[in-house]
Amino acid sequence: MRRYDPREARAIIRTGGYTRQTAGIAPEHVQGNLCIVPKEVALDFAAFCQRNPKPCPLIGVSSPGTPALPDLGDIDIRTDLPRYCVFKNGKLVDESTDIRNYWSDDLVTFVLGCSMSFELPMRQAGIRLQHIERDTVVPMYRTNLDCVPAGGFKGKMVVSMRPLSPADAIRAVQITSRFPAVHGAPVHLGLPEMLGVRDLNNPDFGDSPEMEEGLLPVFWACGVTPQVAVESAKPTICITHYPGSLLITDKLNISLAAF
């Protein structure tokens, strides 16, 4: 789907007209990772985000039971993502395109910044992004990097990876450092085994990359990290975005840049 207006994109998604990954859609606008939890554990999850700002940079929080996020656009969080993951007691039980059947008055929505927001500046600088050119989901990996726990929420950081030339990797560090609200600079370059990643061609989430000769794996903290923390916290219910299928907001990427 090639749409540049976030409202138009959400309208198509809301009616079930698009159920795939959102990279490249409304590229000037912020996309957000999603984590919805019961009110009884919302404070712990907020603390987890505060203590782990690289993988979990908060850009929006709802009131309990409210599916709207007016600061981010005319949004109904129950229908406006292409796909969702539903967890009960830490176990994945459903992958759905609509979560109205799971909604209740005690749920609190957290929206986290996503690295897709710095991909447009990277592309404008001439950096080729393989997953966008191939229309695939960026590969994501569980690592050996510990997150700082909060309540029952704990676990290892998840990272996304983009294969880049050495020159592009240096430029990417410069560009993404300006966007701390959407993961910021990479957490690691090259040597994936140091992160505990044994096989780049077998990601834990997303699609396999093509590691051509001369390319470096460049790793950024990833907003799928809360899904790992949920496995540990085991809330009665938790709803997240399906990896790669994010919330498209009205907020402009440039509004999150640090100059």
Tab-separated table of C-alpha atoms in Angstrom:
chain	number	residue	atom	x	y	z
A	1	MET	CA	0.000	0.000	0.000
A	2	ARG	CA	1.512	3.320	-1.069
A	3	ARG	CA	-0.260	6.039	0.902
A	4	TYR	CA	1.197	9.348	2.068
A	5	ASP	CA	-1.733	10.567	4.193
A	6	PRO	CA	-1.861	8.763	7.579
A	7	ARG	CA	-5.617	9.330	7.881
A	8	GLU	CA	-6.235	7.683	4.516
A	9	ALA	CA	-3.963	4.776	5.449
A	10	ARG	CA	-5.744	4.224	8.783
A	11	ALA	CA	-9.145	4.349	7.076
A	12	ILE	CA	-8.112	1.507	4.757
A	13	ILE	CA	-6.637	-0.501	7.641
A	14	ARG	CA	-9.710	0.113	9.836
A	15	THR	CA	-11.970	-1.617	7.327
A	16	GLY	CA	-9.624	-4.585	6.900
A	17	GLY	CA	-8.394	-3.433	3.498
A	18	TYR	CA	-4.718	-3.847	4.391
A	19	THR	CA	-3.170	-6.401	6.759
A	20	ARG	CA	0.562	-6.357	5.979
A	21	GLN	CA	3.655	-4.507	7.211
A	22	THR	CA	3.623	-0.699	7.357
A	23	ALA	CA	7.208	0.248	6.373
A	24	GLY	CA	7.143	3.019	3.770
A	25	ILE	CA	3.479	4.001	4.362
A	26	ALA	CA	2.979	7.722	5.158
A	27	PRO	CA	6.775	7.932	5.456
A	28	GLU	CA	6.843	11.484	6.871
A	29	HIS	CA	4.738	10.440	9.854
A	30	VAL	CA	5.592	8.673	13.097
A	31	GLN	CA	4.714	5.004	13.391
A	32	GLY	CA	4.318	3.443	16.805
A	33	ASN	CA	4.774	0.087	18.468
A	34	LEU	CA	1.850	-0.985	20.626
A	35	CYS	CA	1.430	-2.528	24.059
A	36	ILE	CA	-1.967	-2.688	25.772
A	37	VAL	CA	-2.119	-3.985	29.351
A	38	PRO	CA	-4.635	-4.077	32.225
A	39	LYS	CA	-4.689	-1.065	34.534
A	40	GLU	CA	-3.407	-3.191	37.430
A	41	VAL	CA	0.007	-3.605	35.755
A	42	ALA	CA	0.081	-0.356	33.753
A	43	LEU	CA	2.253	1.475	36.293
A	44	ASP	CA	4.811	-1.341	36.243
A	45	PHE	CA	4.889	-1.289	32.458
A	46	ALA	CA	5.300	2.500	32.425
A	47	ALA	CA	8.250	2.082	34.806
A	48	PHE	CA	9.723	-0.602	32.528
A	49	CYS	CA	9.586	1.853	29.619
A	50	GLN	CA	11.108	4.629	31.706
A	51	ARG	CA	14.004	2.381	32.737
A	52	ASN	CA	14.574	1.084	29.192
A	53	PRO	CA	14.200	4.130	26.934
A	54	LYS	CA	16.219	2.700	24.011
A	55	PRO	CA	13.842	-0.191	23.203
A	56	CYS	CA	10.744	1.378	24.814
A	57	PRO	CA	10.541	5.138	24.088
A	58	LEU	CA	7.025	6.227	25.077
A	59	ILE	CA	5.205	8.617	22.723
A	60	GLY	CA	1.612	8.087	23.860
A	61	VAL	CA	-0.516	6.695	26.702
A	62	SER	CA	-4.303	6.406	26.912
A	63	SER	CA	-6.684	6.689	29.825
A	64	PRO	CA	-8.011	3.310	31.067
A	65	GLY	CA	-10.691	1.895	28.796
A	66	THR	CA	-10.274	4.610	26.166
A	67	PRO	CA	-9.420	3.396	22.634
A	68	ALA	CA	-8.745	6.960	21.442
A	69	LEU	CA	-5.332	8.654	21.327
A	70	PRO	CA	-6.185	12.233	20.321
A	71	ASP	CA	-2.595	13.492	20.642
A	72	LEU	CA	-1.579	11.071	17.870
A	73	GLY	CA	-4.587	11.442	15.555
A	74	ASP	CA	-8.199	10.360	15.070
A	75	ILE	CA	-7.379	6.838	16.200
A	76	ASP	CA	-9.343	3.816	17.336
A	77	ILE	CA	-6.623	1.578	18.709
A	78	ARG	CA	-8.916	-1.477	18.436
A	79	THR	CA	-9.005	-1.403	14.626
A	80	ASP	CA	-6.284	0.882	13.279
A	81	LEU	CA	-3.319	-1.523	13.108
A	82	PRO	CA	-3.069	-4.067	10.287
A	83	ARG	CA	-2.453	-6.961	12.702
A	84	TYR	CA	-2.262	-7.539	16.438
A	85	CYS	CA	-0.834	-10.182	18.760
A	86	VAL	CA	-2.963	-11.170	21.754
A	87	PHE	CA	-1.294	-12.702	24.806
A	88	LYS	CA	-3.003	-14.258	27.816
A	89	ASN	CA	-0.908	-15.072	30.876
A	90	GLY	CA	2.225	-14.530	28.802
A	91	LYS	CA	1.227	-16.908	25.991
A	92	LEU	CA	0.348	-15.894	22.437
A	93	VAL	CA	-3.274	-16.946	21.847
A	94	ASP	CA	-4.325	-15.009	18.747
A	95	GLU	CA	-3.147	-12.914	15.816
A	96	SER	CA	-6.013	-10.688	14.765
A	97	THR	CA	-6.811	-7.721	12.528
A	98	ASP	CA	-9.407	-6.366	14.990
A	99	ILE	CA	-9.319	-6.487	18.814
A	100	ARG	CA	-12.793	-5.161	19.651
A	101	ASN	CA	-13.750	-8.587	21.009
A	102	TYR	CA	-10.879	-8.372	23.501
A	103	TRP	CA	-11.489	-4.805	24.619
A	104	SER	CA	-12.467	-3.951	28.198
A	105	ASP	CA	-12.785	-0.853	30.363
A	106	ASP	CA	-9.581	-1.499	32.331
A	107	LEU	CA	-7.133	-1.628	29.404
A	108	VAL	CA	-4.422	1.028	29.044
A	109	THR	CA	-2.711	1.660	25.705
A	110	PHE	CA	0.985	2.488	25.416
A	111	VAL	CA	2.444	3.630	22.087
A	112	LEU	CA	6.222	3.447	21.712
A	113	GLY	CA	8.399	5.153	19.135
A	114	CYS	CA	9.555	3.020	16.211
A	115	SER	CA	12.687	3.034	14.068
A	116	MET	CA	10.588	3.431	10.927
A	117	SER	CA	10.476	7.130	11.828
A	118	PHE	CA	14.156	7.579	11.040
A	119	GLU	CA	14.081	5.514	7.855
A	120	LEU	CA	12.877	8.402	5.679
A	121	PRO	CA	15.850	10.623	6.648
A	122	MET	CA	18.135	7.659	5.977
A	123	ARG	CA	16.637	7.144	2.533
A	124	GLN	CA	16.798	10.879	1.795
A	125	ALA	CA	20.542	10.644	2.552
A	126	GLY	CA	20.863	7.950	-0.118
A	127	ILE	CA	21.046	4.972	2.245
A	128	ARG	CA	19.423	1.904	0.732
A	129	LEU	CA	17.165	-0.049	3.079
A	130	GLN	CA	16.837	-3.631	1.984
A	131	HIS	CA	13.504	-4.436	3.628
A	132	ILE	CA	11.805	-1.468	1.968
A	133	GLU	CA	13.253	-2.265	-1.452
A	134	ARG	CA	12.181	-5.914	-1.071
A	135	ASP	CA	8.826	-5.080	0.620
A	136	THR	CA	9.636	-7.390	3.523
A	137	VAL	CA	9.553	-7.021	7.309
A	138	VAL	CA	12.807	-5.855	8.895
A	139	PRO	CA	14.535	-8.793	10.668
A	140	MET	CA	14.454	-8.750	14.477
A	141	TYR	CA	16.448	-10.816	16.957
A	142	ARG	CA	16.376	-11.673	20.645
A	143	THR	CA	19.714	-10.731	22.231
A	144	ASN	CA	21.693	-11.391	25.407
A	145	LEU	CA	21.283	-7.753	26.529
A	146	ASP	CA	19.346	-7.493	29.792
A	147	CYS	CA	16.615	-4.913	30.219
A	148	VAL	CA	16.208	-3.180	33.586
A	149	PRO	CA	13.237	-4.915	35.279
A	150	ALA	CA	10.149	-3.218	36.702
A	151	GLY	CA	7.619	-5.270	38.629
A	152	GLY	CA	7.073	-8.478	36.685
A	153	PHE	CA	8.323	-6.975	33.418
A	154	LYS	CA	11.839	-8.142	32.578
A	155	GLY	CA	13.787	-9.944	29.869
A	156	LYS	CA	16.272	-9.501	27.047
A	157	MET	CA	16.317	-6.686	24.515
A	158	VAL	CA	15.085	-7.330	20.984
A	159	VAL	CA	16.930	-5.567	18.154
A	160	SER	CA	16.114	-4.830	14.528
A	161	MET	CA	18.851	-5.155	11.914
A	162	ARG	CA	19.571	-3.361	8.650
A	163	PRO	CA	22.454	-4.515	6.393
A	164	LEU	CA	24.490	-1.460	5.387
A	165	SER	CA	27.786	-0.674	3.736
A	166	PRO	CA	30.458	0.641	6.136
A	167	ALA	CA	30.061	4.182	4.777
A	168	ASP	CA	26.263	4.020	5.110
A	169	ALA	CA	26.592	2.590	8.617
A	170	ILE	CA	28.598	5.636	9.710
A	171	ARG	CA	26.048	7.988	8.153
A	172	ALA	CA	23.204	6.013	9.724
A	173	VAL	CA	24.694	6.529	13.197
A	174	GLN	CA	24.834	10.277	12.554
A	175	ILE	CA	21.256	10.440	11.283
A	176	THR	CA	19.550	8.192	13.821
A	177	SER	CA	21.319	9.849	16.763
A	178	ARG	CA	18.992	12.798	16.098
A	179	PHE	CA	15.939	10.649	16.887
A	180	PRO	CA	16.244	9.457	20.514
A	181	ALA	CA	12.440	9.259	20.805
A	182	VAL	CA	12.389	6.470	18.191
A	183	HIS	CA	15.296	4.296	19.422
A	184	GLY	CA	18.084	6.688	18.402
A	185	ALA	CA	21.539	5.460	17.415
A	186	PRO	CA	22.349	1.762	16.920
A	187	VAL	CA	23.177	-0.359	19.954
A	188	HIS	CA	25.647	-2.528	18.020
A	189	LEU	CA	27.483	-2.796	14.677
A	190	GLY	CA	28.865	-6.014	13.195
A	191	LEU	CA	29.820	-9.164	15.157
A	192	PRO	CA	26.275	-10.413	15.837
A	193	GLU	CA	27.591	-13.234	18.026
A	194	MET	CA	28.469	-10.628	20.666
A	195	LEU	CA	24.720	-10.001	21.002
A	196	GLY	CA	24.003	-13.712	21.195
A	197	VAL	CA	22.685	-13.742	17.615
A	198	ARG	CA	23.982	-16.939	16.039
A	199	ASP	CA	22.284	-16.916	12.637
A	200	LEU	CA	21.328	-13.678	10.879
A	201	ASN	CA	19.371	-15.673	8.322
A	202	ASN	CA	17.055	-17.006	11.014
A	203	PRO	CA	15.513	-13.970	12.759
A	204	ASP	CA	13.148	-14.398	15.704
A	205	PHE	CA	10.712	-11.948	14.093
A	206	GLY	CA	10.366	-10.528	10.592
A	207	ASP	CA	11.924	-11.790	7.367
A	208	SER	CA	15.401	-13.086	6.597
A	209	PRO	CA	17.869	-10.526	5.234
A	210	GLU	CA	20.252	-10.911	2.313
A	211	MET	CA	23.737	-10.397	3.753
A	212	GLU	CA	25.611	-9.529	0.580
A	213	GLU	CA	29.396	-9.235	0.569
A	214	GLY	CA	30.598	-5.924	1.955
A	215	LEU	CA	27.547	-5.271	4.127
A	216	LEU	CA	27.625	-4.847	7.916
A	217	PRO	CA	24.741	-5.862	10.174
A	218	VAL	CA	23.677	-2.729	12.074
A	219	PHE	CA	21.425	-3.267	15.093
A	220	TRP	CA	18.929	-0.903	16.709
A	221	ALA	CA	16.921	-1.396	19.901
A	222	CYS	CA	13.438	-2.558	18.927
A	223	GLY	CA	9.902	-2.005	20.181
A	224	VAL	CA	9.170	-5.733	20.050
A	225	THR	CA	11.094	-5.901	23.353
A	226	PRO	CA	7.861	-5.493	25.398
A	227	GLN	CA	6.562	-8.750	23.925
A	228	VAL	CA	9.508	-10.515	25.583
A	229	ALA	CA	8.817	-8.705	28.866
A	230	VAL	CA	5.163	-9.772	28.671
A	231	GLU	CA	6.257	-13.416	28.520
A	232	SER	CA	7.819	-12.872	31.944
A	233	ALA	CA	5.167	-10.626	33.544
A	234	LYS	CA	2.289	-12.859	32.375
A	235	PRO	CA	-0.539	-10.288	32.643
A	236	THR	CA	-4.029	-11.720	32.268
A	237	ILE	CA	-4.147	-10.101	28.835
A	238	CYS	CA	-1.756	-8.054	26.728
A	239	ILE	CA	-2.236	-6.869	23.153
A	240	THR	CA	0.674	-5.745	20.978
A	241	HIS	CA	1.274	-4.935	17.342
A	242	TYR	CA	2.217	-7.826	15.085
A	243	PRO	CA	5.933	-7.323	14.310
A	244	GLY	CA	6.216	-4.935	11.367
A	245	SER	CA	2.526	-3.906	11.446
A	246	LEU	CA	2.439	-0.635	13.342
A	247	LEU	CA	0.191	2.276	14.269
A	248	ILE	CA	0.467	5.106	11.738
A	249	THR	CA	0.006	8.436	13.521
A	250	ASP	CA	-0.543	12.026	12.411
A	251	LYS	CA	2.612	13.192	14.209
A	252	LEU	CA	5.454	14.209	11.904
A	253	ASN	CA	8.814	12.457	12.227
A	254	ILE	CA	10.575	15.799	12.253
A	255	SER	CA	8.708	16.733	15.453
A	256	LEU	CA	10.692	14.022	17.273
A	257	ALA	CA	14.094	15.066	15.941
A	258	ALA	CA	16.652	16.505	18.351
A	259	PHE	CA	18.597	19.255	16.618
